[in-house]
CSV table of C-alpha atoms and ligand atoms in Angstrom, one decimal:
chain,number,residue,atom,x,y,z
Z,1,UNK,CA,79.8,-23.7,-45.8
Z,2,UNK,CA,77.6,-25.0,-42.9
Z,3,UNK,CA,73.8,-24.8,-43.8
Z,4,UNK,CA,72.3,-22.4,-41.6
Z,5,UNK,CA,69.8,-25.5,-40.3
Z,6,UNK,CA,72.4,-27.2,-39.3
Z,7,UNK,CA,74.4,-24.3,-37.8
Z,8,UNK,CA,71.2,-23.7,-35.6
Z,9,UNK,CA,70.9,-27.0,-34.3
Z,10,UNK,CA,74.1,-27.1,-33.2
Z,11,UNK,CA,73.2,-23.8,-31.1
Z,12,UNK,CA,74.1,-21.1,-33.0
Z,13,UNK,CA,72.2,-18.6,-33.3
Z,14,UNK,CA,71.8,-17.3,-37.0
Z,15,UNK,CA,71.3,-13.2,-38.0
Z,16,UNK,CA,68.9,-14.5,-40.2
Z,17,UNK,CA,66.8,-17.6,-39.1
Z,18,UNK,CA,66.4,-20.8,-41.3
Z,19,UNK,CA,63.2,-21.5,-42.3
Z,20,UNK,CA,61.4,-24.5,-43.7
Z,21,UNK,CA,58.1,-25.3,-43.1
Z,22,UNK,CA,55.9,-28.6,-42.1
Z,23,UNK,CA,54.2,-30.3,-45.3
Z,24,UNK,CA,55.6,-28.2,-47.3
Z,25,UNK,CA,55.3,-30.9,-49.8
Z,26,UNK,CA,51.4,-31.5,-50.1
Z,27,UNK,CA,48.2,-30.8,-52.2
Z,28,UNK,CA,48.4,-26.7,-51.4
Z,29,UNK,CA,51.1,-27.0,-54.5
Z,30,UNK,CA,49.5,-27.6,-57.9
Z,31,UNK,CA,52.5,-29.2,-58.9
Z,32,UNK,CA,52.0,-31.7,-55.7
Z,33,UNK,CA,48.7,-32.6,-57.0
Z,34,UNK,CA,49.6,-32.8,-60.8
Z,35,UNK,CA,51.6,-35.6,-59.7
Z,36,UNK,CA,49.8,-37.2,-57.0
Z,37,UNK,CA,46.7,-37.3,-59.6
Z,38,UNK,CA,48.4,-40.4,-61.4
Z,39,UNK,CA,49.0,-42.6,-58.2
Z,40,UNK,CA,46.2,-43.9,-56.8
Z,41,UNK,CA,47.7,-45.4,-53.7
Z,42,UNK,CA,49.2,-42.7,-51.1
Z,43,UNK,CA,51.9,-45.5,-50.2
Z,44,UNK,CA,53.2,-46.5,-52.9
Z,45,UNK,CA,53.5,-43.0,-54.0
Z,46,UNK,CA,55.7,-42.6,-51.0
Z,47,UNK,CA,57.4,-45.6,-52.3
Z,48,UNK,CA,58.4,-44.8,-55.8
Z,49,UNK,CA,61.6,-42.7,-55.3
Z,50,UNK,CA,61.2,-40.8,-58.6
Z,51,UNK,CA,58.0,-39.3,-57.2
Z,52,UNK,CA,58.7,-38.9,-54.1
Z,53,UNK,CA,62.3,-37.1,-54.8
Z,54,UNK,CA,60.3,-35.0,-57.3
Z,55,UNK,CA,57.6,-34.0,-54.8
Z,56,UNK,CA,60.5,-33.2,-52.1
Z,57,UNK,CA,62.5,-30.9,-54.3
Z,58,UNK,CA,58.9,-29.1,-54.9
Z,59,UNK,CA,58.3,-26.7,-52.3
Z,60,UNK,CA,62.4,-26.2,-52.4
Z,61,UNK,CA,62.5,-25.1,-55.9
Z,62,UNK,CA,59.6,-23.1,-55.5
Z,63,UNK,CA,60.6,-21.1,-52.5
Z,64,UNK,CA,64.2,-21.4,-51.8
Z,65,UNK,CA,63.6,-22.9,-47.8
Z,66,UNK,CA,66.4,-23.8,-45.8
Z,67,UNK,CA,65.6,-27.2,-45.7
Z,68,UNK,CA,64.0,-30.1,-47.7
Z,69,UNK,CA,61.6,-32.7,-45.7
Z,70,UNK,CA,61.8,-36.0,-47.2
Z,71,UNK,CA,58.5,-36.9,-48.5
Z,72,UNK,CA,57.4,-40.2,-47.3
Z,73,UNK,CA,54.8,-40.4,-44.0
Z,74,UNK,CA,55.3,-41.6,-40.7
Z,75,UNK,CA,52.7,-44.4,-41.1
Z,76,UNK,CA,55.2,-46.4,-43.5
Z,77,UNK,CA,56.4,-48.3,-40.1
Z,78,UNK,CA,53.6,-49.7,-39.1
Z,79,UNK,CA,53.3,-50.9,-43.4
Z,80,UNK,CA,56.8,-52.1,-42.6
Z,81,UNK,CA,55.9,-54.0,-39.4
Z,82,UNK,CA,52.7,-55.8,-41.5
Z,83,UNK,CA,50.1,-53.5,-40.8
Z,84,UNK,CA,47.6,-52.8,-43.2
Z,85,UNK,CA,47.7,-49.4,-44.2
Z,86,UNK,CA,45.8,-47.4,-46.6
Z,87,UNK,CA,44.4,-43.7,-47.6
Z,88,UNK,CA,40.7,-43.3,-47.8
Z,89,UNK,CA,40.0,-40.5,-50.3
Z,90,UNK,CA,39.2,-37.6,-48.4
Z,91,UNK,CA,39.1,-39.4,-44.6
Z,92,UNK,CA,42.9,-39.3,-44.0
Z,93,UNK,CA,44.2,-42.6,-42.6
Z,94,UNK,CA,42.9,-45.9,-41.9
Z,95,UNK,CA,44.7,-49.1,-40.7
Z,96,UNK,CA,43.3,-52.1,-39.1
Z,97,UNK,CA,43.2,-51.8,-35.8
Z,98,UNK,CA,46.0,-53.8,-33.5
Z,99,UNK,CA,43.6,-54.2,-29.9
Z,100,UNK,CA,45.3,-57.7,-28.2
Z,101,UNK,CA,48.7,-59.9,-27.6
Z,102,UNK,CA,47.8,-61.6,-31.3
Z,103,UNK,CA,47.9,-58.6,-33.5
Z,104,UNK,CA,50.7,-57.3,-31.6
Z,105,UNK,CA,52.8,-60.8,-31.8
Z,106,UNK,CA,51.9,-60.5,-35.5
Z,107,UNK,CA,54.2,-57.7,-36.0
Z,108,UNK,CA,57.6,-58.0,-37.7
Z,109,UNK,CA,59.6,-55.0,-39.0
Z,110,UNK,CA,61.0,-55.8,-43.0
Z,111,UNK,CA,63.5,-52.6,-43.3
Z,112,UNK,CA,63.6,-53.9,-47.1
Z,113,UNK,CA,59.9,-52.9,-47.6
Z,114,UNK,CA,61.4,-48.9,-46.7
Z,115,UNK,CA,64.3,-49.5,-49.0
Z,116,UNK,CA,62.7,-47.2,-51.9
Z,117,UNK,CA,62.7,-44.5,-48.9
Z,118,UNK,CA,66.4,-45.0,-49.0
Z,119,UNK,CA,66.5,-44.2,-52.5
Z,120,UNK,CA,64.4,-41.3,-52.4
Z,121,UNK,CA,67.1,-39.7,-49.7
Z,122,UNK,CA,70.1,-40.3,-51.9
Z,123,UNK,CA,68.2,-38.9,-54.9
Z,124,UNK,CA,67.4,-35.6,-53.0
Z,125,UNK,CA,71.0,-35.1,-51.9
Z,126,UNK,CA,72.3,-35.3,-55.5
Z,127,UNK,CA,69.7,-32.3,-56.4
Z,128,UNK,CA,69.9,-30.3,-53.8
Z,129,UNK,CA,71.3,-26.6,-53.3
Z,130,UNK,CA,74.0,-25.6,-51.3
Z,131,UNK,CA,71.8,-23.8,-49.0
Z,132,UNK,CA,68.9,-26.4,-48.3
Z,133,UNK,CA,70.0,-29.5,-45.5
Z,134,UNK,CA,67.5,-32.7,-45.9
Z,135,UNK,CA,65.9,-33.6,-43.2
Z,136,UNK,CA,64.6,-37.0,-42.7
Z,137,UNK,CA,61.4,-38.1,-40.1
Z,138,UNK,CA,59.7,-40.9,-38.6
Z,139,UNK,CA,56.8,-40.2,-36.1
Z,140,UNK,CA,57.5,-41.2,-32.6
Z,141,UNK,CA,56.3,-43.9,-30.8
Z,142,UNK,CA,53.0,-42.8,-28.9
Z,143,UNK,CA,51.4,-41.0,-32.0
Z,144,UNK,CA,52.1,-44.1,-34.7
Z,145,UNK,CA,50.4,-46.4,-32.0
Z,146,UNK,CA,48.1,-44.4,-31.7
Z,147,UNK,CA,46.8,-44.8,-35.2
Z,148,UNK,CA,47.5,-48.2,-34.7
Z,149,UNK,CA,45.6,-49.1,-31.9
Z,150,UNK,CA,43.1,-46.9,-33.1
Z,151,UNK,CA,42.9,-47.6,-36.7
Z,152,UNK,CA,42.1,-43.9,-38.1
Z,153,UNK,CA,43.4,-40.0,-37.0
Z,154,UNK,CA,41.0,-39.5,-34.8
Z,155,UNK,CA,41.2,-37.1,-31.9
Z,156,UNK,CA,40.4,-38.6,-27.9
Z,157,UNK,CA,42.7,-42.1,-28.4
Z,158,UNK,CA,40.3,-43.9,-25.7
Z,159,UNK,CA,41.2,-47.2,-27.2
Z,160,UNK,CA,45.2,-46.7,-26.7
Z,161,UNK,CA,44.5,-44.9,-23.4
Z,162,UNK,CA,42.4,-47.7,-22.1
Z,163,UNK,CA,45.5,-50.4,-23.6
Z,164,UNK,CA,48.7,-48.3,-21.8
Z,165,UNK,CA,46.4,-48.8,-18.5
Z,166,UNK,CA,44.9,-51.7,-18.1
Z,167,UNK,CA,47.7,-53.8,-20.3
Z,168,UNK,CA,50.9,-51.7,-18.7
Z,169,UNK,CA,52.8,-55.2,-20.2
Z,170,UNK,CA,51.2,-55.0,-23.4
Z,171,UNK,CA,51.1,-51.2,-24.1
Z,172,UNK,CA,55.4,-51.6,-23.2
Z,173,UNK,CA,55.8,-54.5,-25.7
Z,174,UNK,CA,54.2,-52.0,-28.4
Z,175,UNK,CA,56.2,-49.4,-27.4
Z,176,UNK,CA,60.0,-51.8,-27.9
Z,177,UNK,CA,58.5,-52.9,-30.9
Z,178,UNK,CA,58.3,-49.1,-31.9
Z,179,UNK,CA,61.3,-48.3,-30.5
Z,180,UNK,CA,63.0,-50.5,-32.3
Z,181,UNK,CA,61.9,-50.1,-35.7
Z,182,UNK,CA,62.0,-46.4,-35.6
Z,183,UNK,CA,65.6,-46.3,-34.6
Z,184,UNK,CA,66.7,-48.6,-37.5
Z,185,UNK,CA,64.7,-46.4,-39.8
Z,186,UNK,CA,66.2,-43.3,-38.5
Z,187,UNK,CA,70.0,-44.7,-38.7
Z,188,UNK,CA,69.1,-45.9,-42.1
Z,189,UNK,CA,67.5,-42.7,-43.5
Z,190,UNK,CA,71.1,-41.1,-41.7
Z,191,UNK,CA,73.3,-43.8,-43.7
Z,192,UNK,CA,71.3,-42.6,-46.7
Z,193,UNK,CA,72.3,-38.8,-46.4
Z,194,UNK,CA,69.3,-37.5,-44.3
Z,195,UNK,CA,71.5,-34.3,-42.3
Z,196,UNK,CA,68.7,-33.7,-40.0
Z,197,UNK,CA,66.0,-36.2,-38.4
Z,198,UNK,CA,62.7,-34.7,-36.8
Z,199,UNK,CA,60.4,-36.8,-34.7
Z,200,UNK,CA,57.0,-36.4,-34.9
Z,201,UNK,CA,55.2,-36.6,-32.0
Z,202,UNK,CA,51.9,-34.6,-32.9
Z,203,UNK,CA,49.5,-36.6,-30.4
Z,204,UNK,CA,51.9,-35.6,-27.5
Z,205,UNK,CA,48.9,-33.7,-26.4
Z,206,UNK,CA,46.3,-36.5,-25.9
Z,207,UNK,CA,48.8,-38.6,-23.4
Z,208,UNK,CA,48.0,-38.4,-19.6
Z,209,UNK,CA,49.7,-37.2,-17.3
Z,210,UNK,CA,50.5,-40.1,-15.8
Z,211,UNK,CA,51.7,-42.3,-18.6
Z,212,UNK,CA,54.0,-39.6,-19.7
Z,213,UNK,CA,57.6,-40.9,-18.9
Z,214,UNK,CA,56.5,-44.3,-20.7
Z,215,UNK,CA,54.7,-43.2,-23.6
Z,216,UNK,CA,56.7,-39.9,-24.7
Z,217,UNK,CA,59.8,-39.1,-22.5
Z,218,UNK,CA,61.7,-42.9,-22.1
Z,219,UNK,CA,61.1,-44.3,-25.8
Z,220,UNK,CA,61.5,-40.8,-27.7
Z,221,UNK,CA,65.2,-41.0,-25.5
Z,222,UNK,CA,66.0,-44.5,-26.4
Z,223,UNK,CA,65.4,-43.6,-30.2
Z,224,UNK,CA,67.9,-40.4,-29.9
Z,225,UNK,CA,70.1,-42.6,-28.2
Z,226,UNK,CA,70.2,-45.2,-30.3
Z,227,UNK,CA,70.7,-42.5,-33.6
Z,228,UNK,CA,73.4,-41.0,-31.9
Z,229,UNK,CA,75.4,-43.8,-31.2
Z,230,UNK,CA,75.4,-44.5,-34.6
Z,231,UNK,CA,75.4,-41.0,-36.1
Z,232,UNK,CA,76.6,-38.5,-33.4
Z,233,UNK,CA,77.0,-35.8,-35.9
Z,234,UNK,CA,73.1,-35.5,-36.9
Z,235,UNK,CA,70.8,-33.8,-35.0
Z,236,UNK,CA,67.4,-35.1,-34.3
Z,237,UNK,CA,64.5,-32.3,-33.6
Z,238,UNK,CA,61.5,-33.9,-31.6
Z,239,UNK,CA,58.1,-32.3,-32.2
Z,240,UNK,CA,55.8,-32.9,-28.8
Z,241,UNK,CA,52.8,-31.0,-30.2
Z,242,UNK,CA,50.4,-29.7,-27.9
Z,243,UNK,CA,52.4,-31.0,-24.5
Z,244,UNK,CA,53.9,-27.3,-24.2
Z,245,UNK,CA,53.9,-27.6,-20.3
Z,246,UNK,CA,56.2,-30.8,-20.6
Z,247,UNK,CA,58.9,-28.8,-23.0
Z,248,UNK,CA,61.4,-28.3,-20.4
Z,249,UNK,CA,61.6,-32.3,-19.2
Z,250,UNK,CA,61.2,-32.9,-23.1
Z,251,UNK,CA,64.6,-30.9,-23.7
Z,252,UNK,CA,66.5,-32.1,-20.5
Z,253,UNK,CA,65.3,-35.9,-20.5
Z,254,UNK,CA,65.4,-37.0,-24.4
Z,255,UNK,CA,68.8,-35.9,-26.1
Z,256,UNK,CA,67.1,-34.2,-28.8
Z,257,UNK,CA,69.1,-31.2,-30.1
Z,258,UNK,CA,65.9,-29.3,-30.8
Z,259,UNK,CA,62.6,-28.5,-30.2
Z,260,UNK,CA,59.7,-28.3,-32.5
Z,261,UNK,CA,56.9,-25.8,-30.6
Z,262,UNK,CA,53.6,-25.6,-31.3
Z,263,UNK,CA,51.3,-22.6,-32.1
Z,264,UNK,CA,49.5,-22.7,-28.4
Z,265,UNK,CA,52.9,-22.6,-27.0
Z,266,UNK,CA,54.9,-18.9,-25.9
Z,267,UNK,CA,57.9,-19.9,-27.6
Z,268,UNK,CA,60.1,-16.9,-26.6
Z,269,UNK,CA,59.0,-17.9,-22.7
Z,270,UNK,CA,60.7,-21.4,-23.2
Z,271,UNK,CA,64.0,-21.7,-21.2
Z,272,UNK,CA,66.2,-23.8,-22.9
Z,273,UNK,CA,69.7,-23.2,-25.3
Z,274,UNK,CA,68.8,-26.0,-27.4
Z,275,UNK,CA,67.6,-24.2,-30.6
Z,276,UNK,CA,63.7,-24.1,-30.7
Z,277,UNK,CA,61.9,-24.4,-34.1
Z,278,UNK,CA,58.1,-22.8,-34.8
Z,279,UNK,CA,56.1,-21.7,-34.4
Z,280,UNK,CA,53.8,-19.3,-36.7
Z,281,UNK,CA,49.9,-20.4,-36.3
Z,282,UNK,CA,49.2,-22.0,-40.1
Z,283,UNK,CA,45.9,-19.6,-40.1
Z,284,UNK,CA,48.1,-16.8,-40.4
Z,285,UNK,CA,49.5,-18.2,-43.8
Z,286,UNK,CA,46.3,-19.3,-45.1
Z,287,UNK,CA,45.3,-16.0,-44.2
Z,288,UNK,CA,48.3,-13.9,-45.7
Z,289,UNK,CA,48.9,-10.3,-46.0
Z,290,UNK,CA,49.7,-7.9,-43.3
Z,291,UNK,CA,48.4,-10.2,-40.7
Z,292,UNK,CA,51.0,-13.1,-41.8
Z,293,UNK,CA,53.6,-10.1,-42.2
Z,294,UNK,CA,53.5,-8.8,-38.9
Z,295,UNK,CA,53.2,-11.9,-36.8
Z,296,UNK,CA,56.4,-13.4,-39.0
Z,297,UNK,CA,58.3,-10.1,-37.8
Z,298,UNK,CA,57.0,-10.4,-34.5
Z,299,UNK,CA,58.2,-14.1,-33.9
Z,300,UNK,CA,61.9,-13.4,-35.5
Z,301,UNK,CA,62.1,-10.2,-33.5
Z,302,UNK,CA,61.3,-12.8,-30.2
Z,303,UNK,CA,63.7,-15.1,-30.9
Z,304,UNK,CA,66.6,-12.8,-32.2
Z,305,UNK,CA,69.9,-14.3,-30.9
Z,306,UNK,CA,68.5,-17.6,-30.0
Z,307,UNK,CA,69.3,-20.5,-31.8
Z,308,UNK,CA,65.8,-20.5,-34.1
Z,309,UNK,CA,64.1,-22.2,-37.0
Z,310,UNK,CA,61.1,-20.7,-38.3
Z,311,UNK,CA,58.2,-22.8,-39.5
Z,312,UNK,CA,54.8,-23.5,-38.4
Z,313,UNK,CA,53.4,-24.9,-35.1
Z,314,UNK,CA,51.6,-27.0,-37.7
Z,315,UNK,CA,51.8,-28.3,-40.8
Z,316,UNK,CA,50.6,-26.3,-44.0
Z,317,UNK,CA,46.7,-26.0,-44.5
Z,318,UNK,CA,45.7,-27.7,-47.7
Z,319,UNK,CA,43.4,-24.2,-48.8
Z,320,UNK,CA,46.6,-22.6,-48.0
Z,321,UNK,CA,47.6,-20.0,-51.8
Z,322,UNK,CA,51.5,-21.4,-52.5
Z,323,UNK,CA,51.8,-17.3,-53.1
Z,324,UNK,CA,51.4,-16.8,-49.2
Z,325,UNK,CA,54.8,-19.0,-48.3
Z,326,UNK,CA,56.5,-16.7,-50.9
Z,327,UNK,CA,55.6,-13.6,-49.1
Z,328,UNK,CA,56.4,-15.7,-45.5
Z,329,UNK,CA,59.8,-16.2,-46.8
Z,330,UNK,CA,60.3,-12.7,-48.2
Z,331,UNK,CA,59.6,-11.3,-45.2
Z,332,UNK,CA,61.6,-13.4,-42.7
Z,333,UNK,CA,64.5,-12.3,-44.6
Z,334,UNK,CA,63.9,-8.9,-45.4
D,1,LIG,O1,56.2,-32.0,-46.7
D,1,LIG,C1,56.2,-32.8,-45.7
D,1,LIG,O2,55.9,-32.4,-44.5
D,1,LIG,C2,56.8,-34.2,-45.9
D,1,LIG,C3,55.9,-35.2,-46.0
D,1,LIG,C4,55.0,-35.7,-44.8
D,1,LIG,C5,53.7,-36.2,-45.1
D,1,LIG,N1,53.2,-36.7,-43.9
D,1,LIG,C6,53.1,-36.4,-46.4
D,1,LIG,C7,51.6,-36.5,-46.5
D,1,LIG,C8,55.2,-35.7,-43.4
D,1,LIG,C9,56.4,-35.2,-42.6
D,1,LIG,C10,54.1,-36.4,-42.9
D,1,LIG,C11,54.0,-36.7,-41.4
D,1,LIG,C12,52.7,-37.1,-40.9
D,1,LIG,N2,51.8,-38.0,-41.4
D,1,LIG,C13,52.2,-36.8,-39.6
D,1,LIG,C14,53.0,-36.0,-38.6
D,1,LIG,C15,52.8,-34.5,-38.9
D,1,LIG,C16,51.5,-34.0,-38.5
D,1,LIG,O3,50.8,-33.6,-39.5
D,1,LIG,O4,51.1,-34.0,-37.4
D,1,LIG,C17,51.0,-37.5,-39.4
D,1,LIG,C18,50.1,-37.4,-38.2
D,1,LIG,C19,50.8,-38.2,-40.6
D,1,LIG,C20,49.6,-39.1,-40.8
D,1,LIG,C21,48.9,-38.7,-42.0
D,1,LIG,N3,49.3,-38.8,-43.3
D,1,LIG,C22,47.6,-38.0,-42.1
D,1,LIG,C23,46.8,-37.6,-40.9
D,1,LIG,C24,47.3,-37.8,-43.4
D,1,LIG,C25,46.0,-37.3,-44.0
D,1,LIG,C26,46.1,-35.8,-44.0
D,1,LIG,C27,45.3,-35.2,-45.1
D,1,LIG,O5,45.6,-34.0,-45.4
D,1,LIG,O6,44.6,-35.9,-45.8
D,1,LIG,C28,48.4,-38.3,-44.2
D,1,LIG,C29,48.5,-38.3,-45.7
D,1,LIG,C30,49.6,-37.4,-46.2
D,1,LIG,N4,50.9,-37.4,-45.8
D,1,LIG,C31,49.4,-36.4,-47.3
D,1,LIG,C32,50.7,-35.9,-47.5
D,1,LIG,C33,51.2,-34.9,-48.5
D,1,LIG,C34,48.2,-36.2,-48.1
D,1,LIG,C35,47.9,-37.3,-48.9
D,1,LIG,C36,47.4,-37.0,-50.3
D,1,LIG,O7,48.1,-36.5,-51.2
D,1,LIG,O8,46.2,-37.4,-50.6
């Protein structure tokens, strides 16, 4: 048997869709934090494989998705290309900031550092159901520099804007060096026995207009490309959150076999065969009930016969009651 995930991303549509949902894995499950409450450091949580397999099979066991999302975070490249990286209790992110030719020349990629990721991929597959497909990530280039260049989440990226154009040279080195680490991880997580790869390009919506092409549309299609020539048969999803009026380029011009859609987005309205994946507003879950009901119908209904994955157009809110993702996946399948 196919898994349905896969089945989708290959274009077909499915009666019933797949669903799986962004951080799934994460401190809305007790479980999650029972764990997480013994390791102090967020990284090398992500990079002790009996954790992290442990903390991937979690929302799986719990809920019977359609898919597992390795647990790891996309800021482990920049850890891997000698960037300080850490978790400030409470603040998210921090890193220290890359701003000039040194600190970029600095940068070296050590694929061994990643090697427990490796691990945590091959443990997954041995414990998984028939029914769930793994999918591996990485985020894509523009949104990891971002917190590079910037050094913390944050929400306007003026320093990265101000690097990609007034250092056009400088803001394309970054990007190869991205480019090219991402790619290796992806192929690697793939060797592994990742089925599925998603790109995560949640500060698509922060680039310019302008800077487009070079920040999100030419190095997300040089990563697919370089994936695919290695591993035809697995299909990367690329998530270009909040760029919804760049979708239609995004599909045509990257390679990516689907499309992750955000909750500002009319996902029924997007014109594409490529199978589109979203895009329930997280609120709606936090929020439960007939409200989360009724909009879950609503979006399967829209997409019936189109190749479709359901999830969020965000990830899962932390105050978010585990009980509410039970009664999201009852009702999708009802
Ligand atoms: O279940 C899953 O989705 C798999 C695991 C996963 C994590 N991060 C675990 C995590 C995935 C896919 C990510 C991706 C990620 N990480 C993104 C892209 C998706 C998105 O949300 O847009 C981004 C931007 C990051 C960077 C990052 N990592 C942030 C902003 C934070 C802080 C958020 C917070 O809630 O504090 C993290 C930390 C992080 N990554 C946590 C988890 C479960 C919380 C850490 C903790 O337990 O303290």
């Amino acid at each position: 048997m196919v898994k349905k995930l896969l089945s989708v991303l290959k274009g077909e549509p499915a009666q019933v869709p797949p669903v799986w949902l962004m951080r799934q894995a994460g401190r809305y499950l007790p479980e999650y934090r029972a764990l997480r409450a013994n390791a102090k450091d967020f990284v090398q949580f992500c990079l002790t494989p009996d954790l992290a397999v442990e903390v991937t099979l979690q929302p799986v066991r719990r809920f019977d998705l359609d898919a597992a999302i390795l647990f790891a975070d996309i800021l482990l490249v920049p850890h891997a290309l000698g960037q300080k990286v850490w978790f400030a209790e409470g603040e998210g992110p921090r890193l220290e900031p890359i701003r000039d030719a040194a600190g970029l020349a600095k940068l070296a990629y050590r694929a061994e550092l990643l090697a427990p990721v490796m691990q945590t991929i091959k443990g997954v597959r041995a414990a998984l159901s028939e029914r769930a497909a793994l999918i591996g990530f990485a985020g894509s280039p523009w949104t990891v520099a971002t917190y590079m260049i910037e050094g913390q989440g944050g929400t306007d990226h003026e320093n990265i804007r101000k690097l990609a154009w007034s250092e056009p040279k400088l803001f394309a080195q970054l990007m190869d060096v991205l480019v090219d680490a991402t790619s290796s991880y992806l192929i690697a997580q793939a060797d592994a026995g990742a089925e599925a790869l998603q790109l995560f390009e949640s500060w698509a919506g922060t680039v310019p207009a302008g800077l487009f092409e070079r920040a999100v549309l030419e190095p997300t299609a040089r990563i697919v490309n370089a994936v695919k020539a290695r591993h035809p048969q697995v299909p990367v999803i690329g998530f270009p959150r909040g760029a919804g009026g760049w979708i239609g380029r995004y599909a045509q011009e990257t390679g990516v076999d689907g499309i992750g859609v955000d909750q500002m987005t009319d996902i029924a309205a997007i014109k594409t065969t490529k199978a589109l994946q979203g895009n329930l507003d997280p609120i709606l879950l936090l929020q439960g009930g007939d409200g989360l009901r009724d909009a879950a119908r609503k979006l399967v209904t829209a997409m019936a016969g189109r190749p479709f994955i359901f999830n969020l157009g965000h990830g899962v809110m932390q105050p978010t009651p585990p009980g509410h993702v039970a009664e999201l996946v009852a009702a999708i399948r009802a």
